[in-house]
Short mmCIF file of N, CA and C in Angstrom, two decimals:
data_model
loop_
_atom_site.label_atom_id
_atom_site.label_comp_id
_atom_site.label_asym_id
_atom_site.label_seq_id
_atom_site.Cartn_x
_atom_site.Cartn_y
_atom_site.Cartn_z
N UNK A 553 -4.24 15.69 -8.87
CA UNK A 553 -4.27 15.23 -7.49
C UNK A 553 -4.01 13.73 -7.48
N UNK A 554 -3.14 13.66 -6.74
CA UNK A 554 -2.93 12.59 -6.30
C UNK A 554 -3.01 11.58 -4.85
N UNK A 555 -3.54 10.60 -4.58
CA UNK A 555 -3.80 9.18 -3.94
C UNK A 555 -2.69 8.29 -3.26
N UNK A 556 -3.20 7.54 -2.57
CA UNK A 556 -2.06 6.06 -2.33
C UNK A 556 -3.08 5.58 -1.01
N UNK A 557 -3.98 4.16 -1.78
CA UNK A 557 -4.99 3.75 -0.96
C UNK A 557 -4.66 2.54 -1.33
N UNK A 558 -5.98 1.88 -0.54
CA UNK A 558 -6.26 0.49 -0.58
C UNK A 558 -7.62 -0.03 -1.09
N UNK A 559 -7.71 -0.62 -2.26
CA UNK A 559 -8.97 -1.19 -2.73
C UNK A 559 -9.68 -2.85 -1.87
N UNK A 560 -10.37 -2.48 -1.42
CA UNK A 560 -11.11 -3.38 -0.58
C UNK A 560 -11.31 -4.74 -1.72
N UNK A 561 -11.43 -5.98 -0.62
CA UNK A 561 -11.55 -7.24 -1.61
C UNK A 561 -13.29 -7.38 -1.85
N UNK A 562 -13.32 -7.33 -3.12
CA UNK A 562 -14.55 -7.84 -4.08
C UNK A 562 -15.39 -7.94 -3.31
N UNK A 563 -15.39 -8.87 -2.54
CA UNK A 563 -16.98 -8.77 -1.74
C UNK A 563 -17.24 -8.02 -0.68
N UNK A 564 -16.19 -7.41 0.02
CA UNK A 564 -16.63 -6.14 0.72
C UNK A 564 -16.59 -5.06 -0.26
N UNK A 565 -16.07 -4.97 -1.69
CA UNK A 565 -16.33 -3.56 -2.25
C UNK A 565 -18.15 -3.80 -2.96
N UNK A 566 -18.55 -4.89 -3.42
CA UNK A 566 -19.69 -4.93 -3.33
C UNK A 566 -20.68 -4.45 -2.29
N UNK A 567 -20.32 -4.94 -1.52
CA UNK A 567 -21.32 -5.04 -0.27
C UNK A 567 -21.32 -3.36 -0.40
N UNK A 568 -20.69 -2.75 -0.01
CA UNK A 568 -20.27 -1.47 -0.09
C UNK A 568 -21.25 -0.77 -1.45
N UNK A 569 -20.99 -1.16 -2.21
CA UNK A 569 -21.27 -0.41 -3.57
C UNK A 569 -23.06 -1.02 -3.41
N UNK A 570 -23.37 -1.87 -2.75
CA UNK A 570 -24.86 -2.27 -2.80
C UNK A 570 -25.34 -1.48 -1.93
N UNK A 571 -24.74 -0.68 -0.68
CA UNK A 571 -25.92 -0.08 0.49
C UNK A 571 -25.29 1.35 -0.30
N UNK A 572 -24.49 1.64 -1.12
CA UNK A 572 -24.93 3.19 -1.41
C UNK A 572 -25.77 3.14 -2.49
N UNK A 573 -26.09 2.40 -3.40
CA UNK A 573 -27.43 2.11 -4.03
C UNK A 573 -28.21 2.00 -3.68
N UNK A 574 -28.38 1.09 -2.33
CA UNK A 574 -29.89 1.01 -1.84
C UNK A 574 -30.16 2.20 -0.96
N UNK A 575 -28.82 2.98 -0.64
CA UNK A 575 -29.44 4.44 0.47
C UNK A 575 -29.22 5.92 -0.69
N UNK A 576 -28.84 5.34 -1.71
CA UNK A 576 -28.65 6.74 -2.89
C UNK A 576 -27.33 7.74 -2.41
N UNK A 577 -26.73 7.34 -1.88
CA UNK A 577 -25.42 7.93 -1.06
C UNK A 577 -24.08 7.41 -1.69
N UNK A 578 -23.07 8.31 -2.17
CA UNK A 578 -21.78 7.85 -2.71
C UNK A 578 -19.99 8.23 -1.75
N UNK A 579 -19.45 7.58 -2.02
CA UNK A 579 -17.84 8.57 -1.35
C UNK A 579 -17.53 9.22 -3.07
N UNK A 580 -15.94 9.40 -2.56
CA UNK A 580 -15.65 10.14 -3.55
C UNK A 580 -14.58 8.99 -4.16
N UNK A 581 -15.22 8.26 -5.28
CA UNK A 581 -14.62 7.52 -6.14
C UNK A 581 -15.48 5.93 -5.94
N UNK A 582 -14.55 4.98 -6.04
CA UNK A 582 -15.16 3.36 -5.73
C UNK A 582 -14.39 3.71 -4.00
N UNK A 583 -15.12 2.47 -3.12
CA UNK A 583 -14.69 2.32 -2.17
C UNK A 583 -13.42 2.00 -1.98
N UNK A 584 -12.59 2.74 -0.85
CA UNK A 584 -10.91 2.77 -0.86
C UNK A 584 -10.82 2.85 0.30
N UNK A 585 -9.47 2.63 1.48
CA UNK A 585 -9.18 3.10 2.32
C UNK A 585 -7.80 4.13 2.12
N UNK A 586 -7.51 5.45 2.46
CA UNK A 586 -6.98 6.10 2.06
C UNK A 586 -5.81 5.44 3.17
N UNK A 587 -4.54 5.80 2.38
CA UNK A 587 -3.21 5.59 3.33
C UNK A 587 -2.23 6.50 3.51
N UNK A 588 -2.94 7.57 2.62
CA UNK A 588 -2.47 9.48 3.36
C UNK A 588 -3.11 10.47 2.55
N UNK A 589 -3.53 11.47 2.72
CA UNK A 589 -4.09 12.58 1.96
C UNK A 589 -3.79 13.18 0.83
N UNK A 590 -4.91 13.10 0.28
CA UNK A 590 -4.65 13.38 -1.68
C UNK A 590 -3.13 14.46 -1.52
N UNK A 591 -3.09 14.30 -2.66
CA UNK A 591 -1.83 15.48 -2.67
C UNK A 591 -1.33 15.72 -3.90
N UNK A 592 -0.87 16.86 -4.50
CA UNK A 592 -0.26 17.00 -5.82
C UNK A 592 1.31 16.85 -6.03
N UNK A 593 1.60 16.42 -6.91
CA UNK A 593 3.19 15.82 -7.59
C UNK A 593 3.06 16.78 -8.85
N UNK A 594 4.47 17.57 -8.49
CA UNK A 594 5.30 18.52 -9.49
C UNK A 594 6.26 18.03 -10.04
N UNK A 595 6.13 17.25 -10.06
CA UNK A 595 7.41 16.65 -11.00
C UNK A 595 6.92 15.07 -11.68
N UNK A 596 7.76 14.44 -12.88
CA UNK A 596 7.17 13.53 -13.25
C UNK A 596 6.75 12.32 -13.10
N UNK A 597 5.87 11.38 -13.09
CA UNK A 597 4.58 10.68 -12.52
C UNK A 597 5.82 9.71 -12.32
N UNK A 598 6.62 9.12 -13.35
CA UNK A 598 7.43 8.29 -13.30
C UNK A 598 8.37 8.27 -11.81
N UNK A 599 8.56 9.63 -11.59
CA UNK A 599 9.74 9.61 -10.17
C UNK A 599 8.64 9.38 -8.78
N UNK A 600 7.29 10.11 -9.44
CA UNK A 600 6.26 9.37 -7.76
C UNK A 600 6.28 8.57 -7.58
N UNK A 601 6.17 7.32 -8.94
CA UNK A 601 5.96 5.74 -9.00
C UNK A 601 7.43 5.15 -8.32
N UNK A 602 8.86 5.63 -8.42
CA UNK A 602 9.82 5.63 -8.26
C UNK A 602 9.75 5.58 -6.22
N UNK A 603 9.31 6.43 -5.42
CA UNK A 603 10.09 7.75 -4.57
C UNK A 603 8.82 6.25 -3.61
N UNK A 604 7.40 5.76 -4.49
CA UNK A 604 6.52 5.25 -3.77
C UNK A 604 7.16 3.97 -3.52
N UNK A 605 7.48 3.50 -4.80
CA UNK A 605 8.39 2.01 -4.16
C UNK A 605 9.12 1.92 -3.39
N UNK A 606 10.01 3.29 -3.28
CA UNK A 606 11.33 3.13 -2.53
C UNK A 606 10.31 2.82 -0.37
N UNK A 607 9.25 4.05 -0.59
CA UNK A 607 8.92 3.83 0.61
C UNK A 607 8.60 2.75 1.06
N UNK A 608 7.77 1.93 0.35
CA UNK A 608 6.82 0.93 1.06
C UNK A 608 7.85 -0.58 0.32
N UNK A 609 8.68 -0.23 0.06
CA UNK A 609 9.87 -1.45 0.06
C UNK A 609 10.15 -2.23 1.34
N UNK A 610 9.90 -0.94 2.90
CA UNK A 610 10.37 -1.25 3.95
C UNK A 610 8.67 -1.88 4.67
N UNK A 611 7.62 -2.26 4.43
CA UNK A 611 6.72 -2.59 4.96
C UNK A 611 5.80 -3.94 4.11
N UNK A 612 5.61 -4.89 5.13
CA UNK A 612 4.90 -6.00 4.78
C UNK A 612 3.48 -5.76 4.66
N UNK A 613 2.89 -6.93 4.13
CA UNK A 613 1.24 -7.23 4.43
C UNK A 613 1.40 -7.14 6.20
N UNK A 614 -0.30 -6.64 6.03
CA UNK A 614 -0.59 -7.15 7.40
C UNK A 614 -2.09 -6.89 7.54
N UNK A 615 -3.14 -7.23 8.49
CA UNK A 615 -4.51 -7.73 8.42
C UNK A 615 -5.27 -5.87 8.62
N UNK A 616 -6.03 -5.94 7.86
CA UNK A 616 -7.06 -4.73 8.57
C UNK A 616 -8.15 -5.07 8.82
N UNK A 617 -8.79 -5.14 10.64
CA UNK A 617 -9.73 -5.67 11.07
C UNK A 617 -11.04 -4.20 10.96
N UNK A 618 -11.88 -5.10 10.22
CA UNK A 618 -13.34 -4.19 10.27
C UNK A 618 -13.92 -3.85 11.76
N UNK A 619 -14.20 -2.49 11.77
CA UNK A 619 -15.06 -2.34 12.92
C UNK A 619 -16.60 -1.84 12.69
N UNK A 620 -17.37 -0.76 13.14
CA UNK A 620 -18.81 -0.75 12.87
C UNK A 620 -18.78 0.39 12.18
N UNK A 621 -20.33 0.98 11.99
CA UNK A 621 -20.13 1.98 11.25
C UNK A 621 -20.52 3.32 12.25
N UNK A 622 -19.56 4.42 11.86
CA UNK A 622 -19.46 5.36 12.63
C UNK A 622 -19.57 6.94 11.89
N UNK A 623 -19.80 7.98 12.24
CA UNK A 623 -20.33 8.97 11.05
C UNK A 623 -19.69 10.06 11.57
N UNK A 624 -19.05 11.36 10.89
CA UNK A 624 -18.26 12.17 11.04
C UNK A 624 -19.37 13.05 11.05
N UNK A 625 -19.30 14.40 11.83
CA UNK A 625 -20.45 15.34 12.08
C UNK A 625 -20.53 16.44 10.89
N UNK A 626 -19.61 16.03 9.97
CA UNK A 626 -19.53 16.72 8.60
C UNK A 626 -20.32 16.13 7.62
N UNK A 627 -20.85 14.95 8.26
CA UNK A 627 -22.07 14.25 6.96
C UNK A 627 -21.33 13.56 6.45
N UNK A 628 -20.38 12.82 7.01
CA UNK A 628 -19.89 11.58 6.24
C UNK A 628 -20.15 9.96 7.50
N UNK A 629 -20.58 9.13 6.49
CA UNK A 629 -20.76 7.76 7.22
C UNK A 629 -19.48 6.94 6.36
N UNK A 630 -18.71 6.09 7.39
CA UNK A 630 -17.91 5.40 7.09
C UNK A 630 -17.93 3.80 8.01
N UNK A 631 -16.83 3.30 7.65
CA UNK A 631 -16.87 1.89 8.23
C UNK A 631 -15.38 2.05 9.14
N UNK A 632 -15.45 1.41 10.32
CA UNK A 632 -14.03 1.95 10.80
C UNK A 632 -12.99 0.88 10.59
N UNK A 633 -11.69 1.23 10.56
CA UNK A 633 -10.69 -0.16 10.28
C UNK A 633 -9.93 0.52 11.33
N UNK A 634 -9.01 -0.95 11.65
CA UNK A 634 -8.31 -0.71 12.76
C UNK A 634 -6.93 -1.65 11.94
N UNK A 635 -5.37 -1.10 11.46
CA UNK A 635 -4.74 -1.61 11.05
C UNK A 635 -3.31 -1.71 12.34
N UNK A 636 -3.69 -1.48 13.02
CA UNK A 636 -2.50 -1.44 14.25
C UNK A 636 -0.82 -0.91 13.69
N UNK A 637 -0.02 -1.31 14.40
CA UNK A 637 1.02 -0.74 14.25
C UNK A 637 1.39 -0.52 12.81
N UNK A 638 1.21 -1.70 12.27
CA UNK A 638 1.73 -1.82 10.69
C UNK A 638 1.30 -0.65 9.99
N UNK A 639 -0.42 -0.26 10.08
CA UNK A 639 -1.10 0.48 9.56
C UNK A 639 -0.37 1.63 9.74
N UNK A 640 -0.17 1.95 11.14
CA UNK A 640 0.43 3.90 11.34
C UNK A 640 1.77 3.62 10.96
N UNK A 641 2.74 2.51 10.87
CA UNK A 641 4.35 2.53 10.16
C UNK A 641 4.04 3.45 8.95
N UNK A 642 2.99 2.36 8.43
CA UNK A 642 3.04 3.00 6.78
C UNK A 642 2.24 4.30 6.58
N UNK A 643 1.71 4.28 7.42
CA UNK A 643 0.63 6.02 7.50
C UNK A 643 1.77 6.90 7.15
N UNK A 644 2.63 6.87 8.23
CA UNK A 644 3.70 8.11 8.96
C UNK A 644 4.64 7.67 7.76
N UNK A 645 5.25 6.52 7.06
CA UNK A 645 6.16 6.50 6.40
C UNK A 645 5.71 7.45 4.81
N UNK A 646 4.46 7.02 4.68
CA UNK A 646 3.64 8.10 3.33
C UNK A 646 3.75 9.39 3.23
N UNK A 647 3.67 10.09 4.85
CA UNK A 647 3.71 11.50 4.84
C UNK A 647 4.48 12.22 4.19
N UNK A 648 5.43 12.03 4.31
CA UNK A 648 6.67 13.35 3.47
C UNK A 648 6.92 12.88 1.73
N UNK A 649 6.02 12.37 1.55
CA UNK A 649 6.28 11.87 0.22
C UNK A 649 5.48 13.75 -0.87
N UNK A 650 4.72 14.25 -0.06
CA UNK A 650 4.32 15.78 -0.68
C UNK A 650 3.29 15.92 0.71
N UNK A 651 3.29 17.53 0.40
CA UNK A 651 2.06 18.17 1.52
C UNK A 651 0.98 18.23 1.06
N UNK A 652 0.18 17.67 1.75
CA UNK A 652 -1.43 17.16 1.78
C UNK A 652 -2.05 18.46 0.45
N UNK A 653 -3.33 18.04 0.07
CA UNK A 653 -3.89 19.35 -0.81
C UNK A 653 -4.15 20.71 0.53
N UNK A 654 -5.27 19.71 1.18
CA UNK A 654 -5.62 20.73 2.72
C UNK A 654 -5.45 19.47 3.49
N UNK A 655 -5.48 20.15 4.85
CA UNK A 655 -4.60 19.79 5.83
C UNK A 655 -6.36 18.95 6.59
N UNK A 656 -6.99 17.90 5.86
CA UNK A 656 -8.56 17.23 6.75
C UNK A 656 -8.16 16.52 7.73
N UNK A 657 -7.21 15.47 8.01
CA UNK A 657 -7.17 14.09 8.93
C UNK A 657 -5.91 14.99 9.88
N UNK A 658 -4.70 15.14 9.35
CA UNK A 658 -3.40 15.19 9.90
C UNK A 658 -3.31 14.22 10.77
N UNK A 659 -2.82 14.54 12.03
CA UNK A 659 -2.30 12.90 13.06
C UNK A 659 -3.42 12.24 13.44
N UNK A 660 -4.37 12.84 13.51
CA UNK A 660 -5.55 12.39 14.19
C UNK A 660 -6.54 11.49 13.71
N UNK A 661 -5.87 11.20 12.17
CA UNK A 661 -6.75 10.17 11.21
C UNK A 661 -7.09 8.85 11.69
N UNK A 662 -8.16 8.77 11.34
CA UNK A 662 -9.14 7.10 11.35
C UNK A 662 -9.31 6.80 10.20
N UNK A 663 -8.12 5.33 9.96
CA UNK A 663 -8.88 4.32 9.14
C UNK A 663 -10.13 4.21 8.89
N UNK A 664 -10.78 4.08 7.57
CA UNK A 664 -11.74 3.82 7.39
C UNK A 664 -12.27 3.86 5.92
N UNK A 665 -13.42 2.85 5.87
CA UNK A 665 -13.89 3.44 3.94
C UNK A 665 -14.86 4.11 4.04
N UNK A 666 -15.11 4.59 3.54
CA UNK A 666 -16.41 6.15 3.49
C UNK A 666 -17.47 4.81 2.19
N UNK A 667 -18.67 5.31 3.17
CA UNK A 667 -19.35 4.87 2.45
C UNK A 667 -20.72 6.29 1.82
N UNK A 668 -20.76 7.35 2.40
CA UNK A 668 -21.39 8.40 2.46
C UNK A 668 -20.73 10.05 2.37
N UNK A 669 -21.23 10.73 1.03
CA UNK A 669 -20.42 11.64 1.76
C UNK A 669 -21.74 13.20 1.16
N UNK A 670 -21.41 14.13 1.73
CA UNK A 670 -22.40 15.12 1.86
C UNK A 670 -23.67 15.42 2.18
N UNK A 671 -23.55 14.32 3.55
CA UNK A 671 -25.05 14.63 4.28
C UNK A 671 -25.18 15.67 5.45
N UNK A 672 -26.27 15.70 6.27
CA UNK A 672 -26.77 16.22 7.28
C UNK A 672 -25.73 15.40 8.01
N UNK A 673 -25.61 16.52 8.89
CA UNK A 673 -25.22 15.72 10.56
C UNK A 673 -26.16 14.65 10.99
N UNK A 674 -27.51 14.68 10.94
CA UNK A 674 -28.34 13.92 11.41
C UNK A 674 -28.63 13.23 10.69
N UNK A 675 -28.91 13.18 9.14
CA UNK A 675 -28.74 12.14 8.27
C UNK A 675 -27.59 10.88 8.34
N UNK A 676 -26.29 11.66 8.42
CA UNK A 676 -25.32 10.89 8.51
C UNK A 676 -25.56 10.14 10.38
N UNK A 677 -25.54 10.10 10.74
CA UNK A 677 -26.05 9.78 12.38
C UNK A 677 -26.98 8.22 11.68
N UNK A 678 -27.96 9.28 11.21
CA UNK A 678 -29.11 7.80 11.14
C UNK A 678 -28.71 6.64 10.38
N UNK A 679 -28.04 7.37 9.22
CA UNK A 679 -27.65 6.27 8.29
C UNK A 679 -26.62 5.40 9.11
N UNK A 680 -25.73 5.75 9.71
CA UNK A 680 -24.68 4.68 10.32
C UNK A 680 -25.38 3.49 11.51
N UNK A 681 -26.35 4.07 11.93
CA UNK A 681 -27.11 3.50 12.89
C UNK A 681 -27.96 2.43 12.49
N UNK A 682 -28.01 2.34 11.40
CA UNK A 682 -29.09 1.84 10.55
C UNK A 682 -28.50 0.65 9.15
N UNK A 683 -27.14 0.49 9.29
CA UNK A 683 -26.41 -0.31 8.35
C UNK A 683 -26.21 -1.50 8.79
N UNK A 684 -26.05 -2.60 7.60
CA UNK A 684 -25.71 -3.77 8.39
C UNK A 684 -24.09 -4.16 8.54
N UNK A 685 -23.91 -5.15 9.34
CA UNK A 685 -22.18 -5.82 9.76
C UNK A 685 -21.79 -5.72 8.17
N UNK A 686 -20.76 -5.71 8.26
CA UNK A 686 -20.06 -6.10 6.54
C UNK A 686 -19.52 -7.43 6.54
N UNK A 687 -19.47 -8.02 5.30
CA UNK A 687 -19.48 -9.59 5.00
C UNK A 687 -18.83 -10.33 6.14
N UNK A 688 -17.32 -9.43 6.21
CA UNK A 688 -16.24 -9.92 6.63
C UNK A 688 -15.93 -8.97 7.84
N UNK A 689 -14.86 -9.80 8.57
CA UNK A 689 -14.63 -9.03 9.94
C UNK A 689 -12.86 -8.42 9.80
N UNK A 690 -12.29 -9.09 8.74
CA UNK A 690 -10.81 -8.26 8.24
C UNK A 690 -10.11 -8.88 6.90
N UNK A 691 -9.03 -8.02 6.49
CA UNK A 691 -8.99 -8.72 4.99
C UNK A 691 -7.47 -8.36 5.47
N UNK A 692 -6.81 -9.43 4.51
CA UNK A 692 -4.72 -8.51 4.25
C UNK A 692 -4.62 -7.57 3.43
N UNK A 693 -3.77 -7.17 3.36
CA UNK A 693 -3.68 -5.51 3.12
C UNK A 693 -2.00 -5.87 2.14
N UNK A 694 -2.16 -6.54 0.88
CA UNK A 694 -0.83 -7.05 0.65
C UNK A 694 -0.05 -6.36 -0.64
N UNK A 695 -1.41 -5.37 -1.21
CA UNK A 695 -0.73 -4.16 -1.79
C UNK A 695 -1.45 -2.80 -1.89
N UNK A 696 -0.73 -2.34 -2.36
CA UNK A 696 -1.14 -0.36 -2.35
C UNK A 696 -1.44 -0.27 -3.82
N UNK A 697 -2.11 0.97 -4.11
CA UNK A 697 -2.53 1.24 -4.97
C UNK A 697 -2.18 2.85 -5.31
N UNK A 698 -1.51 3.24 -6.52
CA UNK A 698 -1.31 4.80 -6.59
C UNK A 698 -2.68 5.05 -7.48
N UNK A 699 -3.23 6.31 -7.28
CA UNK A 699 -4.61 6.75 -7.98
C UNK A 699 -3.94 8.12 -8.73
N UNK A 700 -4.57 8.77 -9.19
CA UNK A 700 -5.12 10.12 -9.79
C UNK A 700 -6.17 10.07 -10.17
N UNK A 701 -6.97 11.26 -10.27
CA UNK A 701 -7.99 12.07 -9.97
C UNK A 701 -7.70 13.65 -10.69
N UNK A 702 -8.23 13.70 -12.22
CA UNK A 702 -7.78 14.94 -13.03
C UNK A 702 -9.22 15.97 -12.78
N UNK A 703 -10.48 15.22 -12.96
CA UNK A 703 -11.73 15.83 -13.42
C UNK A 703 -12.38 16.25 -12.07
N UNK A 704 -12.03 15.99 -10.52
CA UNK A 704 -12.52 16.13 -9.37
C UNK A 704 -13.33 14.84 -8.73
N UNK A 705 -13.73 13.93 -9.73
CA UNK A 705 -14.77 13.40 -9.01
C UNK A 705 -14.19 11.91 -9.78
N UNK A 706 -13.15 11.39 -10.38
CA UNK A 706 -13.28 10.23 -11.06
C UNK A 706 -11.91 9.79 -10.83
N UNK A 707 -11.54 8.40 -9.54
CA UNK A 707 -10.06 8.05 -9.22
C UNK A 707 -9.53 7.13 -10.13
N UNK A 708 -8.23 7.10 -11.36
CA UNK A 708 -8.03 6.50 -11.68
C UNK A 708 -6.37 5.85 -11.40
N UNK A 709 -6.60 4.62 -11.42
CA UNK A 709 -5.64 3.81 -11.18
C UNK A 709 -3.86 3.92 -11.94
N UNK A 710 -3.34 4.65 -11.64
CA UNK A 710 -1.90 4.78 -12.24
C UNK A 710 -0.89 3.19 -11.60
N UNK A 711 -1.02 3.02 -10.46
CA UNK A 711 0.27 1.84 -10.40
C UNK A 711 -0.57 1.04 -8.88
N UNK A 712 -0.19 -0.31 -9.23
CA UNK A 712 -0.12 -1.08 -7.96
C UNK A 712 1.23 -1.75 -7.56
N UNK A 713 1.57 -1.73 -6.22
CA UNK A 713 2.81 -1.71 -5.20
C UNK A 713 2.50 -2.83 -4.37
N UNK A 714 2.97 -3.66 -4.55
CA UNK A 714 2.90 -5.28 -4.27
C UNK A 714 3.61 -5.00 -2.22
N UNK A 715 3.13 -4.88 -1.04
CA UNK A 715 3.73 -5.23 0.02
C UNK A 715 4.97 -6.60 0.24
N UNK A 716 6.05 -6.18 1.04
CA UNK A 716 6.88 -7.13 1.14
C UNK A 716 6.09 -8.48 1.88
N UNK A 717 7.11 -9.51 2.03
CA UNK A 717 6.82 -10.16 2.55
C UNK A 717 5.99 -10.61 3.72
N UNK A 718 4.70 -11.09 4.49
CA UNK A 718 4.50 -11.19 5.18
C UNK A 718 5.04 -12.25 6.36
N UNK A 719 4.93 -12.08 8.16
CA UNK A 719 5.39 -12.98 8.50
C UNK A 719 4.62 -13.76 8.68
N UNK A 720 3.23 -13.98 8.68
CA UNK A 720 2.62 -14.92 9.03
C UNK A 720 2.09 -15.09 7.35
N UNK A 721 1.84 -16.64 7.56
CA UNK A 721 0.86 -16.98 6.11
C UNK A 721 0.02 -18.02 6.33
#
């Protein structure tokens, strides 16, 4: 299975990695923002790394602003991001790169990093209600990250994909 996320900067992946220690609650891997749904590659790793550059050749940095924390009624607590246009270019440009494992977000996806995952509905409720602001209020977004994931539960890092140019600096 395969990935294509975003690793949060150091002190929001701390911050992050400190309230699922202090609430005993994990996601699935280190904190990430996903930038399309896991998916498997039949053919060799080298032509994904290939097929991924070619996509995101056509897209710059651009800011992802933090919002609060909000909880899915499936028992997941997350943090919400809001990446505006840039964000859904590159959402929608990711898609046809393979078909999802299962079909969880499709169009209807929210940015966001999971900070919780396999609670109560009402667990997850309290816990989001109950978290503090995160360090920062938005970070740039100036490269991608390809993952795999062999064992189910452990994301490892195959390639990072440097974003083009930004216009503002």
């Amino acid at each position: 299975m395969y990935g294509v996320l975003v690793w949060p900067p150091e002190d929001l992946k701390a911050f992050l990695e400190d309230l699922q220690a202090q609430h005993g609650v994990k996601g699935f891997g280190p904190p990430h923002l996903n930038l399309r749904q896991p998916f498997d590659w039949p053919y060799e790793e080298e032509a994904l790394k290939i097929a991924l550059e070619g996509i995101l050749r056509g897209h710059g940095p651009f800011r992802l602003r933090l919002g609060g924390w909000r909880y899915f009624p499936q028992g997941v607590v997350y943090l919400r991001a809001y990446g505006g246009t840039p964000f859904r270019r590159l959402y929608h440009a990711l898609e046809p790169l393979a078909p999802p494992l299962k079909e969880i977000e499709g169009p209807s996806y929210i940015p966001h990093l999971t900070l919780a995952l396999g609670l109560s509905e009402e667990a997850a409720k309290a816990l989001a209600q109950n978290l503090p602001p995160p360090p920062r209020g938005s970070f740039w977004v100036r490269e991608v990250a390809l993952v795999k994931d062999e064992d189910g539960d452990h994301l490892v890092e195959v390639a990072r994909f440097p974003l083009g140019p930004s216009p503002e600096r």
